Amino acid sequence: MLDLGLDEEDALQVLSRLRPGDLVGRVESERTAEWQYVFKPRVAGIALYVKLIVRIECVVISFHEDEEDDEDG
């Protein structure tokens, strides 16, 4: 998140604005065998890649810029 210039409040806003259309699927974690739900929202012109794992005791979230997004091509 910090590499993108996002703070905790920004992350909460991104999460609260996720839409069903932002969901691109789910993948199984190679480390933990948990399902990671993958979202690709656009925020302030930046394509984000957000992975979300929901656990009983917590929610694990990963944010980074979507490196596969290429508007020019």
Rosetta silent file (secondary structure, phi, psi, omega in degrees, C-alpha in Angstrom):
SEQUENCE: MLDLGLDEEDALQVLSRLRPGDLVGRVESERTAEWQYVFKPRVAGIALYVKLIVRIECVVISFHEDEEDDEDG
SCORE:     score description
SCORE:     0.000 S_00000001
   1 L     0.000  -42.100 -177.045    0.000    0.000    0.000 S_00000001
   2 H   -63.930  -35.103  178.606    2.762    2.405    0.906 S_00000001
   3 H   -62.533  -26.094  179.425    4.432    1.949   -2.491 S_00000001
   4 H   -91.708   -3.524 -177.975    1.183    3.218   -4.050 S_00000001
   5 L    79.445   22.095 -179.942    0.931    6.168   -1.685 S_00000001
   6 L   -99.780  138.733  172.622   -2.106    4.672    0.084 S_00000001
   7 L  -105.233 -175.779 -176.815   -2.674    4.888    3.798 S_00000001
   8 H   -60.456  -40.633  179.171   -5.058    2.845    5.938 S_00000001
   9 H   -64.211  -41.513  177.285   -7.987    5.197    5.282 S_00000001
  10 H   -60.831  -44.061  179.912   -7.401    4.993    1.522 S_00000001
  11 H   -61.097  -42.516  178.349   -7.358    1.197    1.712 S_00000001
  12 H   -62.964  -38.218  177.763  -10.650    1.168    3.610 S_00000001
  13 H   -65.753  -42.703  178.079  -12.211    3.415    0.960 S_00000001
  14 H   -59.764  -47.107 -179.299  -11.013    1.147   -1.842 S_00000001
  15 H   -62.986  -40.246 -177.481  -12.444   -1.899   -0.068 S_00000001
  16 H   -70.747  -18.945 -178.085  -15.773   -0.213    0.653 S_00000001
  17 L  -102.787    5.091  176.891  -16.155    0.739   -3.023 S_00000001
  18 L   -61.733  137.961  179.185  -15.423   -2.672   -4.526 S_00000001
  19 L  -115.606  158.657  177.435  -18.161   -3.725   -6.948 S_00000001
  20 H   -53.510  -34.313  179.376  -19.098   -7.182   -8.194 S_00000001
  21 H   -68.322  -16.536  178.059  -17.657   -6.171  -11.574 S_00000001
  22 H   -78.970  -18.329 -178.962  -14.241   -5.623   -9.945 S_00000001
  23 E   -74.651  125.632  178.740  -14.035   -9.324   -9.015 S_00000001
  24 E  -109.194   -8.123  177.363  -11.963  -11.240  -11.546 S_00000001
  25 E   145.721 -163.493  177.472  -11.905  -14.576   -9.753 S_00000001
  26 E  -141.142  150.857  178.772  -10.202  -16.450   -7.015 S_00000001
  27 E  -132.962  151.965  178.671   -6.940  -18.318   -6.745 S_00000001
  28 E   -88.149  131.050  178.138   -5.658  -20.770   -4.215 S_00000001
  29 L   -63.563  131.511  177.305   -2.740  -19.581   -2.120 S_00000001
  30 L   -69.682  -27.877 -177.660    0.377  -21.641   -2.771 S_00000001
  31 L   -82.983  -44.397 -169.895    1.475  -21.127    0.838 S_00000001
  32 L  -115.886   -5.755 -177.708   -1.697  -21.703    2.841 S_00000001
  33 L    63.818   18.178  176.003   -4.151  -23.384    0.414 S_00000001
  34 L   -88.330  155.474  175.242   -6.692  -20.649    1.260 S_00000001
  35 E   -79.583  132.247  175.287   -8.844  -18.992   -1.387 S_00000001
  36 E  -110.330  121.926  178.467   -7.727  -15.491   -2.350 S_00000001
  37 E   -88.382  126.256 -173.044  -10.424  -13.360   -3.946 S_00000001
  38 E  -106.691  125.968  178.017   -8.914  -11.152   -6.658 S_00000001
  39 E  -121.334  146.659  176.290  -10.323   -7.723   -7.517 S_00000001
  40 L  -130.556   74.211  176.962   -9.053   -5.248  -10.125 S_00000001
  41 L   -81.985  158.383  172.016  -10.624   -1.859   -9.405 S_00000001
  42 E  -104.150  129.384 -178.933   -9.468    1.417  -10.966 S_00000001
  43 E  -131.518  120.143 -179.981   -8.746    4.148   -8.440 S_00000001
  44 L    50.975   41.284  177.746   -7.725    7.648   -9.499 S_00000001
  45 L    80.339    2.233 -179.573   -6.713    6.323  -12.913 S_00000001
  46 E  -108.284  129.866  174.957   -4.583    3.521  -11.454 S_00000001
  47 E   -81.474  119.909  179.216   -5.483   -0.125  -12.008 S_00000001
  48 E  -100.775  156.055  173.610   -5.117   -1.900   -8.678 S_00000001
  49 E  -120.694  111.819 -175.197   -4.730   -5.589   -7.976 S_00000001
  50 E  -118.675  123.110  175.074   -6.374   -6.419   -4.639 S_00000001
  51 E  -109.444  137.515 -175.411   -6.273   -9.880   -3.090 S_00000001
  52 E  -130.712  126.812  173.850   -8.534  -10.622   -0.161 S_00000001
  53 E  -118.052  126.798  178.870   -8.457  -13.622    2.177 S_00000001
  54 E  -104.217  118.675  178.175  -11.243  -13.937    4.735 S_00000001
  55 L  -114.553  164.000  179.440  -10.290  -15.893    7.834 S_00000001
  56 L   -59.500  -43.322 -174.490  -12.286  -16.573   10.968 S_00000001
  57 L   -95.395  -11.416 -178.812  -10.050  -14.356   13.093 S_00000001
  58 L  -166.466  173.453  174.321   -9.019  -11.732   10.514 S_00000001
  59 E  -119.191  130.877  179.632   -9.049  -10.480    6.948 S_00000001
  60 E  -106.531  129.468 -175.351   -5.800  -10.448    4.957 S_00000001
  61 E  -128.787  137.262  175.960   -5.520   -7.831    2.216 S_00000001
  62 E  -126.412  127.986  178.090   -2.841   -7.273   -0.415 S_00000001
  63 E  -118.612  134.712  164.302   -2.727   -4.137   -2.605 S_00000001
  64 E  -159.750  165.558  179.612   -0.456   -3.417   -5.547 S_00000001
  65 E   -68.700  140.152 -179.996   -0.640   -1.820   -8.949 S_00000001
  66 L   -75.232  104.277 -176.103   -1.965   -4.150  -11.627 S_00000001
  67 L   -75.050  -14.585  179.245    1.110   -4.693  -13.763 S_00000001
  68 L   -85.398  -15.017 -177.640   -0.900   -6.551  -16.442 S_00000001
  69 L   -73.883  125.496  179.330   -3.154   -3.565  -17.137 S_00000001
  70 L  -139.747   98.749 -178.243   -2.137   -1.835  -20.342 S_00000001
  71 L   -69.932  -21.155 -176.563   -4.512    0.809  -21.621 S_00000001
  72 L   -83.275  -14.441 -173.028   -2.289    1.484  -24.640 S_00000001
  73 L  -136.725    0.000    0.000   -2.371   -1.975  -26.033 S_00000001
